């Protein structure tokens, strides 16, 4: 499938027809906006918008009012092809702060390498309980230098309420977690999402990221998902390109704090 058609399919299935991604979350469609609202530790924000320039500022103000009334900070997930073309400027003017842009990439799950050799002494272990979730959080915090406690809570919620839609894997070296990643399965769609993919310093450049991509892609394909998608940082984009991922567009989180 050509990148443009794959991007359109992604927009339709995961943005315009989005489903709640955790317990207590709901997806709401108001006018030309699709948003998710849930608990404070969940992801709250705008998934898709389709208004024109004449309606943009009013729509932005409406979303701010909605989340303020709920007492929630939120994110407007802006994609490079979204309209109007100056939507990012309008969000900044309304008080949003842009974070680092990422590249939306996708590949056919079954076409990716079936297995990537692991460094000697490293094993992959599926995350199924609270102890495993703590290891995922530990890796994320060591790899990215950020508080990842909310990721742990979201993962625990999903594993308890709907384990068939989420998964995680941790790479252990002598029992120590050195890399971890998450998998989100979107029922009824062609897509599964690859998230996280963090490796602690000292273990980078040894194939763990590629191994975790291949491991999760196999699971996604076995569950009937044709494609896997990634919001890729600059550090992972070249690796994914070499594996066969296509670039679809860019995505930038615009965050509104209360």
mmCIF file of C-alpha atoms in Angstrom:
data_model
loop_
_atom_site.group_PDB
_atom_site.id
_atom_site.type_symbol
_atom_site.label_atom_id
_atom_site.label_comp_id
_atom_site.label_asym_id
_atom_site.label_seq_id
_atom_site.Cartn_x
_atom_site.Cartn_y
_atom_site.Cartn_z
ATOM 1 C CA UNK A 1 0.000 0.000 0.000
ATOM 2 C CA UNK A 2 1.257 3.502 -0.858
ATOM 3 C CA UNK A 3 2.102 5.779 2.121
ATOM 4 C CA UNK A 4 -0.749 8.195 1.307
ATOM 5 C CA UNK A 5 -3.362 5.411 1.261
ATOM 6 C CA UNK A 6 -1.917 3.880 4.412
ATOM 7 C CA UNK A 7 -2.054 7.275 6.119
ATOM 8 C CA UNK A 8 -5.689 7.699 5.092
ATOM 9 C CA UNK A 9 -6.500 4.252 6.503
ATOM 10 C CA UNK A 10 -4.744 5.166 9.757
ATOM 11 C CA UNK A 11 -6.711 8.425 9.970
ATOM 12 C CA UNK A 12 -9.979 6.598 9.450
ATOM 13 C CA UNK A 13 -9.462 3.634 11.778
ATOM 14 C CA UNK A 14 -7.384 5.066 14.623
ATOM 15 C CA UNK A 15 -8.390 8.720 14.646
ATOM 16 C CA UNK A 16 -11.867 9.315 13.222
ATOM 17 C CA UNK A 17 -13.194 5.924 14.401
ATOM 18 C CA UNK A 18 -11.062 5.763 17.558
ATOM 19 C CA UNK A 19 -12.155 3.643 20.497
ATOM 20 C CA UNK A 20 -11.376 4.224 24.184
ATOM 21 C CA UNK A 21 -7.907 2.976 25.080
ATOM 22 C CA UNK A 22 -8.429 2.182 28.747
ATOM 23 C CA UNK A 23 -10.877 1.687 31.633
ATOM 24 C CA UNK A 24 -12.896 4.775 32.463
ATOM 25 C CA UNK A 25 -12.073 6.434 29.126
ATOM 26 C CA UNK A 26 -14.629 7.537 26.564
ATOM 27 C CA UNK A 27 -14.255 8.786 23.001
ATOM 28 C CA UNK A 28 -16.479 11.734 22.155
ATOM 29 C CA UNK A 29 -17.311 13.221 18.768
ATOM 30 C CA UNK A 30 -18.343 16.861 18.865
ATOM 31 C CA UNK A 31 -18.672 18.612 15.536
ATOM 32 C CA UNK A 32 -15.409 18.184 13.660
ATOM 33 C CA UNK A 33 -13.414 16.966 16.689
ATOM 34 C CA UNK A 34 -12.760 13.473 18.059
ATOM 35 C CA UNK A 35 -11.372 13.453 21.593
ATOM 36 C CA UNK A 36 -10.756 11.091 24.492
ATOM 37 C CA UNK A 37 -11.612 11.914 28.086
ATOM 38 C CA UNK A 38 -10.718 9.695 31.018
ATOM 39 C CA UNK A 39 -9.010 9.580 34.411
ATOM 40 C CA UNK A 40 -6.153 11.992 35.099
ATOM 41 C CA UNK A 41 -3.505 9.272 34.640
ATOM 42 C CA UNK A 42 -4.969 8.218 31.267
ATOM 43 C CA UNK A 43 -4.240 9.857 27.924
ATOM 44 C CA UNK A 44 -6.611 12.805 27.502
ATOM 45 C CA UNK A 45 -6.742 14.770 24.311
ATOM 46 C CA UNK A 46 -7.818 15.481 20.751
ATOM 47 C CA UNK A 47 -7.271 12.606 18.329
ATOM 48 C CA UNK A 48 -8.620 14.141 15.139
ATOM 49 C CA UNK A 49 -10.058 17.417 13.898
ATOM 50 C CA UNK A 50 -11.507 18.416 10.560
ATOM 51 C CA UNK A 51 -12.595 22.035 10.733
ATOM 52 C CA UNK A 52 -11.593 24.915 8.467
ATOM 53 C CA UNK A 53 -9.812 28.155 9.320
ATOM 54 C CA UNK A 54 -13.052 30.032 9.988
ATOM 55 C CA UNK A 55 -14.026 27.602 12.756
ATOM 56 C CA UNK A 56 -10.573 26.789 14.165
ATOM 57 C CA UNK A 57 -10.302 29.263 17.042
ATOM 58 C CA UNK A 58 -13.842 28.555 18.225
ATOM 59 C CA UNK A 59 -13.192 24.801 18.153
ATOM 60 C CA UNK A 60 -9.926 25.191 20.077
ATOM 61 C CA UNK A 61 -11.663 27.296 22.722
ATOM 62 C CA UNK A 62 -14.379 24.640 23.008
ATOM 63 C CA UNK A 63 -11.839 21.897 23.715
ATOM 64 C CA UNK A 64 -10.062 24.008 26.317
ATOM 65 C CA UNK A 65 -13.391 24.655 28.030
ATOM 66 C CA UNK A 66 -14.259 20.951 27.983
ATOM 67 C CA UNK A 67 -11.047 19.792 29.651
ATOM 68 C CA UNK A 68 -10.953 22.703 32.077
ATOM 69 C CA UNK A 69 -14.437 21.747 33.253
ATOM 70 C CA UNK A 70 -13.182 18.184 33.769
ATOM 71 C CA UNK A 71 -10.086 19.438 35.623
ATOM 72 C CA UNK A 72 -7.746 17.732 33.162
ATOM 73 C CA UNK A 73 -4.614 18.735 31.347
ATOM 74 C CA UNK A 74 -4.748 17.438 27.782
ATOM 75 C CA UNK A 75 -2.894 16.992 24.512
ATOM 76 C CA UNK A 76 -3.858 18.013 21.006
ATOM 77 C CA UNK A 77 -2.180 15.435 18.779
ATOM 78 C CA UNK A 78 -1.451 17.415 15.628
ATOM 79 C CA UNK A 79 -0.420 15.630 12.432
ATOM 80 C CA UNK A 80 1.548 17.214 9.618
ATOM 81 C CA UNK A 81 -1.310 16.930 7.131
ATOM 82 C CA UNK A 82 -4.044 18.289 9.438
ATOM 83 C CA UNK A 83 -5.881 21.445 8.456
ATOM 84 C CA UNK A 84 -5.950 24.362 8.619
ATOM 85 C CA UNK A 85 -2.246 24.671 7.799
ATOM 86 C CA UNK A 86 -1.693 27.166 10.620
ATOM 87 C CA UNK A 87 -3.354 25.015 13.297
ATOM 88 C CA UNK A 88 -0.094 24.690 15.223
ATOM 89 C CA UNK A 89 0.273 28.475 15.382
ATOM 90 C CA UNK A 90 -3.322 28.803 16.573
ATOM 91 C CA UNK A 91 -2.753 26.210 19.314
ATOM 92 C CA UNK A 92 0.343 28.052 20.546
ATOM 93 C CA UNK A 93 -1.586 31.318 20.586
ATOM 94 C CA UNK A 94 -4.291 29.619 22.694
ATOM 95 C CA UNK A 95 -1.765 28.533 25.341
ATOM 96 C CA UNK A 96 -0.598 25.117 24.143
ATOM 97 C CA UNK A 97 3.069 24.095 24.344
ATOM 98 C CA UNK A 98 4.460 21.941 21.523
ATOM 99 C CA UNK A 99 6.682 19.001 22.400
ATOM 100 C CA UNK A 100 9.246 17.347 20.131
ATOM 101 C CA UNK A 101 7.770 16.247 16.790
ATOM 102 C CA UNK A 102 7.864 12.572 15.856
ATOM 103 C CA UNK A 103 7.441 10.668 12.603
ATOM 104 C CA UNK A 104 4.431 8.422 12.066
ATOM 105 C CA UNK A 105 5.727 5.227 10.440
ATOM 106 C CA UNK A 106 4.080 1.927 9.539
ATOM 107 C CA UNK A 107 4.987 -1.448 8.086
ATOM 108 C CA UNK A 108 3.337 -4.748 7.249
ATOM 109 C CA UNK A 109 3.734 -6.826 10.399
ATOM 110 C CA UNK A 110 4.272 -10.111 8.562
ATOM 111 C CA UNK A 111 6.977 -8.582 6.330
ATOM 112 C CA UNK A 112 9.238 -7.564 9.209
ATOM 113 C CA UNK A 113 12.129 -9.777 10.354
ATOM 114 C CA UNK A 114 10.733 -12.796 12.168
ATOM 115 C CA UNK A 115 13.442 -12.843 14.787
ATOM 116 C CA UNK A 116 16.473 -10.750 15.712
ATOM 117 C CA UNK A 117 19.310 -12.455 17.632
ATOM 118 C CA UNK A 118 19.675 -11.275 21.208
ATOM 119 C CA UNK A 119 22.988 -10.486 22.890
ATOM 120 C CA UNK A 120 24.389 -13.372 24.880
ATOM 121 C CA UNK A 121 22.766 -13.689 28.290
ATOM 122 C CA UNK A 122 19.680 -11.627 27.379
ATOM 123 C CA UNK A 123 16.157 -13.055 27.418
ATOM 124 C CA UNK A 124 12.765 -11.567 26.572
ATOM 125 C CA UNK A 125 9.956 -11.954 29.076
ATOM 126 C CA UNK A 126 6.284 -11.090 28.627
ATOM 127 C CA UNK A 127 4.880 -8.650 31.184
ATOM 128 C CA UNK A 128 1.818 -10.088 32.903
ATOM 129 C CA UNK A 129 1.856 -8.772 36.476
ATOM 130 C CA UNK A 130 2.716 -5.815 38.681
ATOM 131 C CA UNK A 131 6.345 -6.872 39.060
ATOM 132 C CA UNK A 132 6.786 -6.872 35.296
ATOM 133 C CA UNK A 133 5.107 -3.488 35.000
ATOM 134 C CA UNK A 134 7.545 -2.084 37.559
ATOM 135 C CA UNK A 135 10.406 -3.307 35.375
ATOM 136 C CA UNK A 136 8.914 -1.568 32.339
ATOM 137 C CA UNK A 137 8.625 1.685 34.297
ATOM 138 C CA UNK A 138 12.184 1.318 35.585
ATOM 139 C CA UNK A 139 13.561 0.892 32.061
ATOM 140 C CA UNK A 140 11.573 3.856 30.737
ATOM 141 C CA UNK A 141 12.761 6.135 33.509
ATOM 142 C CA UNK A 142 16.397 5.092 33.095
ATOM 143 C CA UNK A 143 16.251 5.267 29.290
ATOM 144 C CA UNK A 144 14.345 8.524 28.868
ATOM 145 C CA UNK A 145 15.027 10.322 32.153
ATOM 146 C CA UNK A 146 11.348 11.095 32.777
ATOM 147 C CA UNK A 147 8.757 10.114 35.357
ATOM 148 C CA UNK A 148 6.965 7.140 33.786
ATOM 149 C CA UNK A 149 4.682 6.208 36.674
ATOM 150 C CA UNK A 150 1.601 7.094 34.620
ATOM 151 C CA UNK A 151 2.657 4.536 31.997
ATOM 152 C CA UNK A 152 2.781 1.879 34.686
ATOM 153 C CA UNK A 153 -0.670 2.750 35.963
ATOM 154 C CA UNK A 154 -2.168 2.749 32.466
ATOM 155 C CA UNK A 155 -0.563 -0.608 31.720
ATOM 156 C CA UNK A 156 -1.829 -2.149 34.956
ATOM 157 C CA UNK A 157 -5.343 -0.854 34.228
ATOM 158 C CA UNK A 158 -5.321 -2.373 30.743
ATOM 159 C CA UNK A 159 -3.844 -5.703 31.826
ATOM 160 C CA UNK A 160 -6.551 -6.019 34.490
ATOM 161 C CA UNK A 161 -9.526 -4.848 32.436
ATOM 162 C CA UNK A 162 -8.773 -5.901 28.862
ATOM 163 C CA UNK A 163 -5.523 -7.887 28.542
ATOM 164 C CA UNK A 164 -6.278 -8.867 24.956
ATOM 165 C CA UNK A 165 -5.680 -5.305 23.776
ATOM 166 C CA UNK A 166 -2.298 -4.599 25.342
ATOM 167 C CA UNK A 167 1.024 -6.270 25.912
ATOM 168 C CA UNK A 168 4.522 -5.471 27.070
ATOM 169 C CA UNK A 169 7.873 -7.178 26.962
ATOM 170 C CA UNK A 170 11.044 -6.637 28.947
ATOM 171 C CA UNK A 171 14.589 -7.696 28.065
ATOM 172 C CA UNK A 172 16.510 -9.060 31.041
ATOM 173 C CA UNK A 173 20.282 -9.367 31.312
ATOM 174 C CA UNK A 174 21.197 -11.471 34.320
ATOM 175 C CA UNK A 175 17.796 -10.691 35.763
ATOM 176 C CA UNK A 176 18.232 -6.916 35.339
ATOM 177 C CA UNK A 177 15.754 -5.111 33.051
ATOM 178 C CA UNK A 178 17.716 -3.367 30.302
ATOM 179 C CA UNK A 179 15.095 -2.763 27.596
ATOM 180 C CA UNK A 180 11.297 -2.708 27.427
ATOM 181 C CA UNK A 181 8.466 -1.925 25.046
ATOM 182 C CA UNK A 182 4.678 -1.964 24.842
ATOM 183 C CA UNK A 183 2.193 -3.217 22.249
ATOM 184 C CA UNK A 184 -1.320 -1.874 21.762
ATOM 185 C CA UNK A 185 -3.765 -3.968 19.734
ATOM 186 C CA UNK A 186 -6.692 -2.057 18.260
ATOM 187 C CA UNK A 187 -9.561 -4.555 17.822
ATOM 188 C CA UNK A 188 -11.439 -4.331 14.543
ATOM 189 C CA UNK A 189 -8.653 -2.395 12.820
ATOM 190 C CA UNK A 190 -5.703 -3.277 10.609
ATOM 191 C CA UNK A 191 -3.260 -1.680 13.047
ATOM 192 C CA UNK A 192 -1.298 -2.446 16.170
ATOM 193 C CA UNK A 193 0.811 0.213 17.873
ATOM 194 C CA UNK A 194 4.418 -0.139 19.002
ATOM 195 C CA UNK A 195 5.183 2.109 21.976
ATOM 196 C CA UNK A 196 8.067 2.693 24.343
ATOM 197 C CA UNK A 197 11.042 0.844 22.937
ATOM 198 C CA UNK A 198 13.482 2.156 25.544
ATOM 199 C CA UNK A 199 16.942 0.715 26.202
ATOM 200 C CA UNK A 200 19.156 1.766 29.106
ATOM 201 C CA UNK A 201 22.536 3.315 28.416
ATOM 202 C CA UNK A 202 25.232 0.698 28.089
ATOM 203 C CA UNK A 203 22.959 -1.690 26.193
ATOM 204 C CA UNK A 204 22.199 0.514 23.211
ATOM 205 C CA UNK A 205 23.486 -0.361 19.757
ATOM 206 C CA UNK A 206 23.301 -4.110 20.422
ATOM 207 C CA UNK A 207 20.090 -4.945 18.590
ATOM 208 C CA UNK A 208 17.611 -4.862 21.484
ATOM 209 C CA UNK A 209 15.367 -2.233 19.900
ATOM 210 C CA UNK A 210 15.165 -4.260 16.665
ATOM 211 C CA UNK A 211 14.510 -7.446 18.630
ATOM 212 C CA UNK A 212 11.615 -5.850 20.503
ATOM 213 C CA UNK A 213 10.121 -4.518 17.238
ATOM 214 C CA UNK A 214 10.292 -7.996 15.674
ATOM 215 C CA UNK A 215 8.869 -9.663 18.792
ATOM 216 C CA UNK A 216 5.859 -7.359 18.950
ATOM 217 C CA UNK A 217 5.262 -7.480 15.186
ATOM 218 C CA UNK A 218 4.985 -11.270 15.368
ATOM 219 C CA UNK A 219 2.355 -10.973 18.088
ATOM 220 C CA UNK A 220 0.435 -8.352 16.108
ATOM 221 C CA UNK A 221 0.427 -10.481 12.965
ATOM 222 C CA UNK A 222 -0.691 -13.548 14.926
ATOM 223 C CA UNK A 223 -3.595 -11.506 16.308
ATOM 224 C CA UNK A 224 -4.738 -10.562 12.812
ATOM 225 C CA UNK A 225 -3.335 -7.034 12.512
ATOM 226 C CA UNK A 226 -1.830 -6.337 9.104
ATOM 227 C CA UNK A 227 0.180 -3.249 10.045
ATOM 228 C CA UNK A 228 2.248 -1.997 12.958
ATOM 229 C CA UNK A 229 2.702 1.731 13.492
ATOM 230 C CA UNK A 230 5.191 3.777 15.471
ATOM 231 C CA UNK A 231 5.445 7.420 16.511
ATOM 232 C CA UNK A 232 9.195 7.431 15.912
ATOM 233 C CA UNK A 233 11.738 9.699 17.556
ATOM 234 C CA UNK A 234 14.741 10.838 15.520
ATOM 235 C CA UNK A 235 16.891 8.179 17.191
ATOM 236 C CA UNK A 236 14.678 5.274 16.129
ATOM 237 C CA UNK A 237 13.544 6.474 12.684
ATOM 238 C CA UNK A 238 16.675 5.279 10.803
ATOM 239 C CA UNK A 239 16.433 1.827 12.421
ATOM 240 C CA UNK A 240 12.783 1.515 11.446
ATOM 241 C CA UNK A 241 13.498 2.642 7.880
ATOM 242 C CA UNK A 242 16.098 -0.102 7.535
ATOM 243 C CA UNK A 243 13.532 -2.616 8.780
ATOM 244 C CA UNK A 244 11.094 -1.545 6.061
ATOM 245 C CA UNK A 245 8.835 1.007 7.775
ATOM 246 C CA UNK A 246 7.299 3.731 5.604
ATOM 247 C CA UNK A 247 7.029 7.374 6.622
ATOM 248 C CA UNK A 248 3.389 8.513 6.614
ATOM 249 C CA UNK A 249 3.498 11.984 8.198
ATOM 250 C CA UNK A 250 4.747 13.834 11.269
ATOM 251 C CA UNK A 251 2.974 14.169 14.604
ATOM 252 C CA UNK A 252 3.499 16.786 17.305
ATOM 253 C CA UNK A 253 1.929 16.750 20.773
ATOM 254 C CA UNK A 254 0.576 20.165 21.792
ATOM 255 C CA UNK A 255 0.046 20.125 25.566
ATOM 256 C CA UNK A 256 -2.364 22.310 27.518
ATOM 257 C CA UNK A 257 -1.697 22.513 31.256
ATOM 258 C CA UNK A 258 -4.295 23.791 33.711
#
